[in-house]
Coordinates of C-alpha atoms and ligand atoms in Angstrom, one line a residue:
M363 CA 13.6 102.5 144.5
T364 CA 12.1 99.0 144.4
P365 CA 11.8 96.3 147.0
E366 CA 14.7 94.4 145.2
T367 CA 17.0 97.4 145.3
I368 CA 16.7 98.0 149.1
T369 CA 19.9 97.0 150.8
G370 CA 19.0 98.2 154.2
P371 CA 16.8 100.7 156.3
E372 CA 19.3 103.4 155.6
D373 CA 18.2 103.4 152.0
L374 CA 14.8 104.7 153.1
R375 CA 16.0 107.7 155.1
G376 CA 16.4 110.3 152.3
L377 CA 13.4 109.3 150.2
P378 CA 10.9 112.1 149.5
P379 CA 7.2 111.4 150.1
D380 CA 6.4 110.6 146.4
E381 CA 9.1 108.1 146.2
L382 CA 8.0 106.5 149.5
R383 CA 4.5 106.2 148.2
S384 CA 5.8 104.7 145.0
L385 CA 7.9 102.2 147.0
A386 CA 5.0 101.2 149.2
A387 CA 3.0 100.4 146.0
G388 CA 6.0 98.4 144.7
I389 CA 6.2 96.5 147.9
R390 CA 2.5 95.6 147.7
R391 CA 2.8 94.3 144.2
F392 CA 6.0 92.4 145.3
L393 CA 4.1 90.8 148.2
V394 CA 1.1 89.8 146.2
D395 CA 3.3 88.3 143.5
R396 CA 5.7 86.4 145.8
V397 CA 3.3 85.3 148.6
S398 CA 0.6 84.0 146.1
R399 CA 3.3 81.7 144.8
T400 CA 4.9 80.4 148.0
G401 CA 1.9 80.8 150.4
G402 CA 2.2 82.8 153.6
H403 CA 0.7 85.7 155.6
L404 CA -0.4 88.0 152.8
G405 CA -3.1 90.1 154.5
P406 CA -1.2 90.9 157.7
N407 CA 1.8 92.1 155.7
L408 CA -0.2 94.2 153.2
G409 CA -1.5 96.0 156.2
V410 CA 1.9 97.0 157.6
V411 CA 3.6 98.4 154.5
E412 CA 3.5 102.1 155.5
L413 CA 3.9 101.3 159.2
T414 CA 7.1 99.4 158.6
L415 CA 8.6 102.0 156.3
A416 CA 7.8 104.7 158.9
L417 CA 9.3 102.6 161.7
H418 CA 12.5 102.1 159.9
R419 CA 12.8 105.7 158.9
V420 CA 12.3 106.9 162.5
F421 CA 14.2 104.2 164.4
A422 CA 17.7 103.0 163.5
S423 CA 17.5 99.3 163.6
P424 CA 19.4 97.3 164.8
R425 CA 20.7 99.8 167.4
D426 CA 17.1 100.7 168.0
R427 CA 15.4 97.3 168.5
I428 CA 12.1 96.6 166.6
L429 CA 10.4 93.6 168.0
W430 CA 7.5 92.0 166.0
D431 CA 4.8 90.2 168.2
T432 CA 3.9 86.9 166.6
G433 CA 6.2 87.8 163.7
H434 CA 3.8 86.7 160.8
Q435 CA 3.7 90.5 159.8
A436 CA 7.5 90.9 159.3
Y437 CA 7.7 90.4 155.6
V438 CA 8.0 94.1 154.9
H439 CA 10.5 94.4 157.6
K440 CA 12.5 91.7 155.8
I441 CA 12.2 93.5 152.5
V442 CA 13.4 96.8 154.2
T443 CA 16.4 95.0 155.7
G444 CA 17.7 93.7 152.4
R445 CA 16.1 90.3 152.0
A446 CA 13.7 90.9 149.1
G447 CA 15.7 88.5 147.0
G448 CA 14.9 85.6 149.3
F449 CA 11.2 85.8 148.9
G450 CA 11.2 83.2 146.0
G451 CA 12.1 80.7 148.8
L452 CA 9.7 82.0 151.5
R453 CA 8.9 79.2 153.9
Q454 CA 10.7 76.7 151.6
P455 CA 13.3 74.3 153.0
G456 CA 16.5 76.4 153.3
G457 CA 14.7 79.5 152.2
L458 CA 13.5 82.6 154.0
S459 CA 11.5 81.9 157.2
G460 CA 8.0 83.3 157.4
Y461 CA 8.9 84.9 160.7
P462 CA 11.9 86.9 162.0
S463 CA 15.0 84.8 162.0
R464 CA 18.2 85.6 164.1
E465 CA 20.1 83.6 161.6
E466 CA 18.9 85.7 158.7
S467 CA 19.6 89.1 160.0
E468 CA 20.9 91.4 162.7
H469 CA 17.6 93.2 162.4
D470 CA 15.7 90.2 163.8
L471 CA 15.9 89.6 167.5
I472 CA 12.9 87.4 168.4
E473 CA 11.5 84.4 166.5
N474 CA 8.6 83.0 168.6
S475 CA 5.4 82.9 166.7
H476 CA 3.3 82.4 169.8
A477 CA 1.4 85.6 170.2
S478 CA 1.4 88.3 173.0
T479 CA 4.9 88.0 174.4
A480 CA 6.8 90.8 172.6
L481 CA 5.8 93.5 175.1
S482 CA 7.3 91.4 177.9
I483 CA 10.5 90.9 176.0
A484 CA 10.6 94.6 175.2
D485 CA 10.2 95.5 178.9
G486 CA 13.0 93.1 179.8
L487 CA 15.4 94.3 177.1
A488 CA 14.7 98.0 178.1
R489 CA 15.4 97.2 181.7
A490 CA 18.5 95.4 180.8
R491 CA 19.8 98.4 179.0
R492 CA 19.0 100.5 182.0
I493 CA 20.6 98.2 184.5
A494 CA 23.7 97.9 182.3
G495 CA 23.8 101.7 182.3
D496 CA 23.4 101.5 178.5
R497 CA 21.6 104.8 178.3
D498 CA 22.4 105.4 174.6
G499 CA 21.6 101.8 173.8
G500 CA 18.8 102.9 171.5
A501 CA 15.0 102.6 171.6
V502 CA 13.1 99.5 172.3
V503 CA 10.0 99.2 170.1
A504 CA 7.4 96.4 170.1
V505 CA 4.8 96.1 167.4
V506 CA 1.8 94.2 168.6
G507 CA -1.5 93.5 166.8
D508 CA -4.9 94.1 168.3
G509 CA -5.5 90.4 168.3
A510 CA -2.2 89.7 170.1
L511 CA -3.2 92.4 172.6
T512 CA -6.1 90.0 173.7
G513 CA -3.6 87.6 175.0
G514 CA -3.2 87.8 178.8
V515 CA 0.6 87.9 179.0
A516 CA 0.5 91.3 177.0
W517 CA -1.4 92.8 179.9
E518 CA 1.1 91.5 182.4
A519 CA 3.7 93.3 180.4
L520 CA 1.6 96.5 180.1
N521 CA 1.1 96.4 183.8
N522 CA 4.7 96.4 184.4
I523 CA 5.7 98.8 181.6
G524 CA 3.0 101.3 182.7
G525 CA 4.0 101.0 186.3
D526 CA 7.5 102.2 185.6
P527 CA 7.9 105.8 184.3
D528 CA 11.4 105.0 183.3
A529 CA 10.4 102.0 181.1
D530 CA 11.8 103.2 177.8
V531 CA 9.4 101.1 175.7
V532 CA 7.5 102.3 172.6
V533 CA 4.6 100.0 172.0
V534 CA 3.2 100.3 168.5
L535 CA -0.3 98.9 168.4
N536 CA -1.1 97.7 164.9
D537 CA -4.9 97.9 165.1
N538 CA -6.6 96.4 162.1
G539 CA -9.6 95.2 164.2
R540 CA -8.9 91.6 163.4
S541 CA -7.2 88.5 164.3
Y542 CA -8.5 86.0 161.6
A543 CA -12.0 87.3 162.3
P544 CA -12.8 90.6 164.0
T545 CA -11.1 90.8 167.3
V546 CA -13.5 90.2 170.2
G547 CA -14.1 91.4 173.7
G548 CA -14.1 94.6 175.7
L549 CA -10.7 95.6 174.4
A550 CA -12.0 95.5 170.8
R551 CA -14.8 97.8 171.9
H552 CA -12.5 100.1 173.6
L553 CA -10.1 100.3 170.6
A554 CA -13.1 101.0 168.3
E555 CA -14.0 103.9 170.7
L556 CA -10.4 105.2 170.5
R557 CA -10.5 104.9 166.8
A558 CA -13.8 106.8 166.7
G559 CA -12.6 109.3 169.2
S560 CA -15.4 108.6 171.5
A561 CA -13.5 107.1 174.4
G562 CA -12.3 109.1 177.4
A563 CA -8.8 108.3 178.5
S564 CA -7.4 105.2 176.9
I565 CA -6.8 102.1 179.0
F566 CA -3.1 102.6 178.3
E567 CA -3.0 106.0 179.9
E568 CA -5.0 104.6 182.8
L569 CA -2.1 102.1 183.3
G570 CA 0.6 104.8 183.1
L571 CA 1.6 104.7 179.5
A572 CA 1.5 107.8 177.3
Y573 CA -0.9 107.4 174.4
I574 CA -0.4 108.9 170.9
G575 CA -3.2 108.2 168.5
P576 CA -5.3 107.0 166.8
V577 CA -3.0 107.6 163.7
D578 CA -3.7 106.6 160.2
G579 CA -1.5 103.5 159.7
H580 CA -1.2 104.2 155.9
D581 CA -0.2 107.8 156.2
I582 CA 3.6 107.7 156.3
P583 CA 4.2 111.4 157.4
A584 CA 1.5 111.1 160.1
L585 CA 3.1 107.9 161.3
E586 CA 6.5 109.3 161.3
Q587 CA 5.4 112.4 163.3
A588 CA 3.8 110.1 165.9
L589 CA 6.8 107.8 166.1
R590 CA 9.2 110.7 166.5
E591 CA 7.0 112.2 169.3
A592 CA 7.1 108.8 170.9
R593 CA 10.8 108.4 170.5
A594 CA 11.4 111.9 172.0
M595 CA 9.2 111.2 174.9
G596 CA 11.2 108.6 176.8
G597 CA 9.2 106.5 179.1
P598 CA 6.4 104.1 178.2
V599 CA 4.2 105.2 175.3
V600 CA 1.7 103.5 173.0
V601 CA 1.3 104.7 169.4
H602 CA -2.1 103.5 168.2
A603 CA -1.8 102.9 164.4
V604 CA -5.1 102.1 162.6
T605 CA -4.5 99.9 159.7
V606 CA -6.4 97.7 157.2
K607 CA -5.5 94.0 157.1
G608 CA -5.0 93.2 153.3
A609 CA -4.7 96.9 152.5
G610 CA -4.2 97.7 148.8
Y611 CA -5.3 94.3 147.5
V612 CA -9.0 94.5 147.0
L613 CA -9.4 90.6 147.1
A614 CA -7.9 90.6 150.6
E615 CA -9.6 93.8 151.7
N616 CA -12.9 92.4 150.8
D617 CA -12.4 88.9 152.2
D618 CA -14.8 88.4 155.0
L619 CA -13.3 85.2 156.3
D620 CA -9.9 86.4 157.4
R621 CA -8.6 89.2 155.0
F622 CA -6.2 86.6 153.4
H623 CA -4.5 86.0 156.8
A624 CA -2.6 83.0 155.6
V625 CA -2.9 82.0 151.9
R626 CA -1.9 78.8 150.3
P627 CA 0.3 78.8 147.2
M628 CA -1.8 79.7 144.3
A629 CA -0.8 76.6 142.3
S630 CA -2.1 74.4 145.1
G631 CA -5.6 75.8 144.5
T632 CA -6.0 73.4 141.5
G633 CA -7.9 70.2 141.8
P634 CA -10.5 69.0 144.3
A635 CA -9.9 70.0 147.8
Q636 CA -8.9 67.0 149.9
E637 CA -10.8 66.4 153.1
T638 CA -8.7 67.4 156.1
W639 CA -8.5 66.2 159.6
T640 CA -10.0 69.5 160.5
D641 CA -12.9 69.0 158.2
V642 CA -13.7 65.6 159.8
F643 CA -13.5 67.0 163.3
G644 CA -15.6 70.1 162.5
A645 CA -18.4 68.0 160.9
E646 CA -18.4 65.4 163.7
L647 CA -18.5 68.0 166.5
A648 CA -21.3 69.8 164.8
R649 CA -23.2 66.5 164.6
L650 CA -22.5 65.7 168.2
G651 CA -23.6 69.2 169.2
G652 CA -27.0 68.4 167.8
E653 CA -27.2 65.3 170.0
R654 CA -25.7 66.9 173.1
S655 CA -27.0 70.2 174.3
D656 CA -24.3 70.3 176.9
L657 CA -21.5 70.6 174.4
V658 CA -19.8 74.0 174.1
A659 CA -17.1 74.8 171.6
I660 CA -14.3 77.3 172.5
T661 CA -11.9 78.9 170.2
A662 CA -8.9 81.2 170.9
A663 CA -9.5 83.5 167.9
M664 CA -9.2 80.6 165.4
L665 CA -12.8 79.5 164.8
E666 CA -12.4 78.7 161.1
P667 CA -8.8 77.3 161.2
T668 CA -9.7 74.9 164.0
G669 CA -12.8 73.6 162.1
L670 CA -15.6 75.1 164.4
S671 CA -17.4 77.0 161.7
A672 CA -20.0 74.3 161.2
F673 CA -20.6 73.9 165.0
A674 CA -20.9 77.7 165.2
A675 CA -23.3 78.0 162.4
A676 CA -25.5 75.2 164.0
H677 CA -25.1 76.2 167.6
P678 CA -24.1 79.9 167.8
D679 CA -25.2 80.1 171.4
R680 CA -22.8 77.4 172.4
T681 CA -19.8 78.7 170.6
L682 CA -17.3 81.0 172.3
D683 CA -14.4 83.0 170.9
V684 CA -12.2 84.2 173.7
G685 CA -9.6 86.0 171.6
I686 CA -6.0 84.8 171.5
A687 CA -6.4 83.8 175.1
E688 CA -5.7 80.0 175.5
Q689 CA -5.3 80.3 179.2
H690 CA -8.7 81.9 179.5
A691 CA -10.1 79.3 177.1
A692 CA -9.0 76.5 179.5
A693 CA -9.9 78.2 182.7
S694 CA -13.3 79.4 181.5
A695 CA -13.8 75.8 180.3
A696 CA -13.4 74.7 183.9
G697 CA -16.2 77.1 184.8
L698 CA -18.4 75.9 182.1
A699 CA -17.9 72.3 183.2
L700 CA -18.5 73.3 186.8
G701 CA -21.8 74.7 185.5
G702 CA -22.7 71.3 184.1
L703 CA -21.6 71.6 180.5
H704 CA -19.0 69.7 178.5
P705 CA -16.7 72.3 176.8
V706 CA -14.6 71.3 173.7
V707 CA -11.5 73.6 173.5
A708 CA -10.2 73.6 170.0
V709 CA -6.6 74.8 169.6
Y710 CA -3.5 74.1 167.6
A711 CA -1.4 71.6 169.6
T712 CA 1.5 74.0 170.0
F713 CA -0.7 76.7 171.5
L714 CA -1.9 74.4 174.2
N715 CA 1.4 75.0 175.8
R716 CA 0.2 78.4 176.8
A717 CA -2.6 76.9 178.8
F718 CA -0.9 74.0 180.5
D719 CA -1.3 75.3 184.0
Q720 CA -5.0 76.0 183.6
L721 CA -5.4 72.5 182.1
M722 CA -3.5 71.0 185.0
M723 CA -4.9 73.0 187.9
D724 CA -8.2 74.4 186.9
V725 CA -9.5 71.4 184.9
A726 CA -7.6 68.2 185.8
L727 CA -7.3 68.9 189.5
H728 CA -11.1 69.2 189.7
R729 CA -11.5 66.2 187.4
L730 CA -13.7 68.2 185.1
P731 CA -15.2 66.9 181.8
V732 CA -13.4 69.2 179.3
T733 CA -12.2 67.9 176.0
F734 CA -9.2 69.6 174.4
V735 CA -9.0 69.0 170.6
L736 CA -5.5 69.6 169.3
D737 CA -5.2 70.2 165.6
R738 CA -1.9 70.6 163.9
A739 CA -0.3 68.0 166.2
G740 CA 2.9 66.7 165.0
I741 CA 5.0 68.4 162.3
T742 CA 3.3 71.4 160.7
G743 CA 6.4 72.6 158.7
D744 CA 5.7 76.0 157.1
D745 CA 5.5 78.0 160.3
G746 CA 8.8 76.9 161.8
P747 CA 9.9 75.7 165.2
S748 CA 7.3 77.3 167.4
H749 CA 4.4 75.9 165.4
N750 CA 5.3 72.2 165.2
G751 CA 2.9 70.2 167.6
M752 CA 5.6 68.1 169.1
W753 CA 5.1 68.9 172.8
D754 CA 1.5 67.8 173.6
L755 CA 2.0 64.1 174.3
S756 CA 4.9 64.9 176.5
I757 CA 3.2 67.4 178.6
L758 CA -0.2 65.8 178.7
R759 CA 1.2 62.5 179.9
V760 CA 2.0 64.1 183.2
V761 CA -1.5 65.3 183.9
P762 CA -3.2 63.0 186.4
G763 CA -6.6 61.8 185.2
L764 CA -6.2 63.1 181.7
R765 CA -6.9 60.7 178.8
V766 CA -5.3 61.4 175.4
A767 CA -6.6 59.9 172.1
A768 CA -4.7 59.9 168.9
P769 CA -6.8 58.8 166.0
R770 CA -5.2 57.1 163.1
D771 CA -7.8 58.1 160.5
G772 CA -11.0 59.9 159.9
R773 CA -13.2 57.1 161.2
R774 CA -11.2 56.8 164.4
L775 CA -11.3 60.5 164.8
R776 CA -15.1 60.5 164.8
E777 CA -15.2 57.4 167.2
L778 CA -12.6 58.9 169.6
L779 CA -14.1 62.4 169.7
A780 CA -17.5 60.7 170.6
E781 CA -15.8 58.7 173.3
A782 CA -13.9 61.7 174.6
V783 CA -17.0 63.9 175.1
D784 CA -18.7 60.9 176.8
V785 CA -16.0 60.9 179.5
D786 CA -17.6 62.8 182.4
D787 CA -15.1 62.2 185.3
G788 CA -12.1 64.1 184.0
P789 CA -10.5 65.8 181.0
T790 CA -9.7 64.3 177.6
A791 CA -7.6 65.3 174.6
V792 CA -7.8 64.3 171.0
R793 CA -4.9 65.1 168.8
F794 CA -4.4 65.0 165.0
P795 CA -2.0 66.4 162.4
K796 CA -2.3 69.1 159.8
G797 CA -3.5 68.4 156.2
A798 CA -5.4 65.7 154.4
V799 CA -7.0 63.1 156.6
A800 CA -5.4 59.6 156.5
A801 CA -7.2 56.9 154.6
D802 CA -9.1 54.5 157.0
V803 CA -7.1 51.6 158.3
A804 CA -9.4 48.9 159.6
A805 CA -8.4 46.7 162.5
V806 CA -8.2 42.9 162.1
R807 CA -9.0 42.5 165.8
S808 CA -8.7 44.2 169.1
H809 CA -6.7 43.2 172.1
G810 CA -8.1 45.0 175.0
A811 CA -8.5 48.7 173.9
V812 CA -5.7 48.2 171.4
D813 CA -6.5 47.7 167.7
V814 CA -4.4 45.2 165.9
L815 CA -4.1 46.4 162.4
R816 CA -1.8 43.7 161.0
E817 CA -0.8 40.4 162.6
S818 CA 2.5 38.7 162.2
T819 CA 2.4 35.2 160.7
A820 CA 5.7 34.3 162.4
P821 CA 5.1 31.6 165.1
G822 CA 6.1 32.1 168.7
G823 CA 7.4 35.5 169.5
D824 CA 9.9 36.1 166.7
A825 CA 8.3 39.0 165.0
A826 CA 8.5 42.7 165.6
L827 CA 5.7 44.7 167.2
I828 CA 5.2 48.1 165.8
V829 CA 3.1 50.5 168.0
A830 CA 1.7 53.2 165.7
A831 CA 0.5 56.4 167.5
G832 CA -2.2 58.1 165.7
A833 CA -1.6 59.2 162.1
M834 CA 1.7 57.2 162.2
A835 CA -0.5 54.1 161.5
G836 CA -0.2 54.7 157.7
P837 CA 3.5 54.8 157.5
C838 CA 3.8 51.9 159.9
M839 CA 1.5 49.7 157.7
E840 CA 3.7 50.6 154.8
A841 CA 6.8 49.7 156.8
A842 CA 5.2 46.3 157.6
E843 CA 4.6 45.6 153.9
L844 CA 8.3 46.5 153.2
L845 CA 9.5 44.2 156.1
E846 CA 7.4 41.3 154.8
A847 CA 8.9 41.7 151.3
R848 CA 12.2 41.4 153.1
G849 CA 11.1 38.3 155.0
V850 CA 10.7 40.1 158.4
A851 CA 7.5 39.5 160.2
S852 CA 5.8 42.2 162.1
T853 CA 2.6 43.1 163.8
V854 CA 1.2 46.7 163.8
V855 CA -1.1 47.9 166.5
D856 CA -2.8 51.2 167.4
P857 CA -3.4 52.0 171.1
R858 CA -6.1 54.6 170.1
W859 CA -5.9 56.0 173.6
V860 CA -2.2 56.8 174.0
A861 CA -2.4 58.0 177.7
P862 CA -2.9 56.1 179.8
L863 CA -2.0 53.1 177.7
D864 CA -4.1 49.9 178.1
P865 CA -2.0 47.2 179.9
A866 CA -3.1 44.8 177.2
L867 CA -0.3 46.3 175.1
A868 CA 2.2 44.7 177.3
E869 CA 0.6 41.3 176.6
L870 CA 1.1 42.0 172.9
A871 CA 4.7 43.1 173.4
A872 CA 5.4 39.9 175.4
A873 CA 4.6 37.9 172.3
H874 CA 7.1 39.7 170.1
A875 CA 10.9 39.9 169.8
T876 CA 11.1 43.7 169.6
V877 CA 8.9 46.7 170.1
T878 CA 9.1 49.8 167.9
V879 CA 7.0 52.8 168.9
V880 CA 6.4 55.4 166.2
E881 CA 5.0 58.8 167.0
D882 CA 5.0 62.4 165.6
N883 CA 5.6 63.9 169.1
G884 CA 8.9 64.8 170.5
E885 CA 10.9 61.8 171.8
A886 CA 11.1 63.2 175.4
G887 CA 8.3 61.9 177.3
G888 CA 6.3 60.7 174.4
V889 CA 4.4 57.5 173.7
G890 CA 7.7 55.6 173.3
D891 CA 8.7 56.5 176.9
A892 CA 5.1 55.5 178.0
V893 CA 5.3 52.1 176.3
A894 CA 8.8 51.4 177.8
A895 CA 7.5 52.2 181.3
L896 CA 4.4 50.1 180.8
L897 CA 6.6 47.0 179.8
R898 CA 8.9 47.7 182.7
E899 CA 6.0 47.7 185.1
A900 CA 4.6 44.5 183.5
G901 CA 8.0 42.8 183.8
V902 CA 8.1 42.3 180.0
R903 CA 11.7 42.3 178.8
V904 CA 11.4 43.1 175.2
P905 CA 13.6 45.8 173.7
V906 CA 11.7 49.1 172.9
T907 CA 12.9 51.5 170.2
A908 CA 11.2 54.9 169.9
L909 CA 10.9 56.6 166.6
A910 CA 9.8 60.2 167.2
V911 CA 10.5 63.8 166.4
P912 CA 14.0 64.7 167.6
Q913 CA 13.7 66.9 170.8
R914 CA 15.0 70.1 169.2
F915 CA 13.6 73.1 167.5
I916 CA 12.9 72.0 163.9
G917 CA 13.2 74.8 161.3
H918 CA 10.6 75.6 158.7
G919 CA 10.1 73.3 155.7
K920 CA 7.6 71.1 154.1
R921 CA 5.9 68.4 156.2
P922 CA 6.7 65.3 154.0
R923 CA 10.4 66.3 153.9
I924 CA 10.6 66.9 157.6
L925 CA 8.9 63.6 158.5
E926 CA 11.4 61.9 156.2
D927 CA 14.3 63.6 157.9
C928 CA 12.8 62.6 161.3
G929 CA 12.7 58.9 160.1
L930 CA 8.9 58.8 160.3
T931 CA 8.2 57.4 156.8
G932 CA 7.4 53.8 155.8
P933 CA 10.9 53.0 154.4
R934 CA 12.7 54.7 157.3
I935 CA 10.5 52.9 159.9
A936 CA 11.1 49.6 158.2
A937 CA 14.8 50.1 158.3
A938 CA 14.7 51.0 161.9
V939 CA 12.6 47.9 162.9
E940 CA 14.9 45.6 160.9
S941 CA 17.9 47.0 162.7
A942 CA 16.2 47.0 166.1
A943 CA 17.2 43.5 166.9
P944 CA 18.2 40.3 165.2
L945 CA 14.8 38.8 164.2
T946 CA 14.2 35.3 163.0
A947 CA 13.5 35.9 159.3
L948 CA 10.4 34.4 157.9
T949 CA 10.7 31.6 155.3
T950 CA 8.6 32.1 152.3
S951 CA 6.1 29.7 153.7
G952 CA 6.0 31.8 157.0
G953 CA 8.0 29.3 159.0
R954 CA 11.1 30.0 160.9
T955 CA 14.7 29.7 159.6
Ligands
TPP626 C1 -0.7 82.0 171.4 C2 -1.1 82.0 170.0 N1 -2.3 81.6 169.6 C3 -2.8 81.6 168.3 C4 -1.9 82.0 167.4 C5 -2.4 81.9 165.9 N2 -2.4 83.2 165.3 C6 -1.4 83.7 164.5 S1 -1.6 85.2 164.0 C7 -3.1 85.3 164.7 C8 -4.0 86.6 164.7 C9 -3.1 87.7 165.1 O1 -4.0 88.9 165.1 P1 -3.2 90.3 165.3 O2 -2.3 90.2 166.5 O3 -4.2 91.3 165.4 O4 -2.3 90.4 164.0 P2 -2.7 90.7 162.5 O5 -2.8 89.4 161.9 O6 -4.1 91.3 162.6 O7 -1.8 91.6 162.0 C10 -3.4 84.1 165.5 C11 -4.6 83.9 166.3 C12 -0.6 82.4 167.8 N3 0.3 82.7 166.7 N4 -0.2 82.3 169.0
DXP627 C1 0.8 82.8 162.4 C2 0.0 81.7 162.9 O1 0.1 81.3 164.0 C3 -1.0 81.1 162.1 O2 -1.5 82.0 161.2 C4 -0.3 79.9 161.3 O3 0.3 80.4 160.2 C5 -1.4 78.9 161.0 O4 -1.0 78.0 160.0 P1 -1.9 77.0 159.3 O5 -3.4 77.3 159.7 O6 -1.7 77.2 157.9 O7 -1.5 75.7 159.8
MG628 MG1 -5.1 92.4 163.9

């Protein structure tokens, strides 16, 4: 049997051990071949080949439910459930998602790629089956990584699951000792003791769950025996599988950085690496850290992906990795600020959602000087709907006293980061997108705190005002060029601080015929809404059009294509501005017609 010939889990059931081992080897070769072409989570999936085969031999999906926490390690699950043929289009528009997908298969139930919630969902699902009297509804199995287990909500679930002897949940802990880097904290130490057999009772047993393990996560017969035992038990049980991230691929196994956690397409490796927004942030924070001994950097298990490596190398005693624990990152930042320091919490924009209450009530309520740096703001693309950073401007605008900066290029990122960490009477946030940093766009002048990037030549109020939020400045400048070629005058401005907005923006709007706000946040409650509110309060009656990310879950794809589909490219912006309202067209001499 080969990956390509598997039509469903039932194909695995009769395989003898030698054929299983041969299939596992074939799956590994398949993963390396396909994922190195498309990019994706190679290391995590190499680590769960045998575990996934054993799971699907002992449990009968979809009647037995197998839930994947975070879901980035579900490629083998997809192969086993008949989707090997789709891996040529992994994470491509219209192709296989890099995470479980309800649309793709009846074997996929949950799609959220935010870590640590699968145990809660499993608890709920198991209870639903009990309440419905659905006793033969099959088992509920949740596969959770050691990294995901450092997330607080996982312990809320374990507290509930362990507190109920009838909780029919099988927790499969996929313990490879790492998130990207080695997993941190007391839990990591305890799991190491369990792996070494030097712990007393496991924390799981202390909470009321049975514990089976440690089990070699690459020994299929041993795994199957443990899973069958767990299945027969009924009630809450943890199977502790010990795996190797990147197993079977020596380059991944030996990769000290992150065991090939998420690899780029091999072809993209050619040519000089482009400087990214993350690079600019990381270098500037390391520099600021040399000037400011009160700066402390906090990561939620993503030190390198969020650009903190340079700061950590230079200031190891002021760098904290809290695990996949954004809530703790924000609340402990409040404590650090109360202790006189200025924490910089670096997370991907979408993961800040997890820490919204701590930001609001532990940081902002106390008006504490904490800076949240939000990488991957806007469209990220490959990782699907739960990774796009399209929520932050909407949720941050409602936080009293929080100031939000959206740099348009590398120079402004350095400037705004320095301004943010200088704010000492409340929290700040700086947000920027994934990928290569935008080319610098100089201002021709400033109007209050607003940078004017391009000034209309139309006299007296007939031109369009384009308000570019952050990295949308580049496409907006392109749009202005296109508009000028079509005889339509426009002015492009960048507020730099998008919350709260400088009232000077209303003065600029009053001198124009229309206002078009362009942002890579969701349309609900974004900068467009903020500008409209500002003009209302200022009594400026100029029509406002908001160009933003549609307020819906946007499927996986490639960033440029998604931005085009959202209407956030130069030509699309120009078309929107032109149709926003009848404008007096410029004569070739710049006069009015
Ligand atoms: C709330 C949240 N924060 C951060 C991430 C980014 N992230 C994706 S996978 C990962 C590491 C997961 O480690 P683990 O659960 O041990 O799985 P492994 O990759 O080791 O199989 C992280 C931090 C996320 N998906 N969700
Ligand atoms: C699964 C997860 O949350 C991350 O590993 C995500 O894939 C990061 O993607 P990038 O760092 O490539 O943006
Ligand atoms: Mg792990």
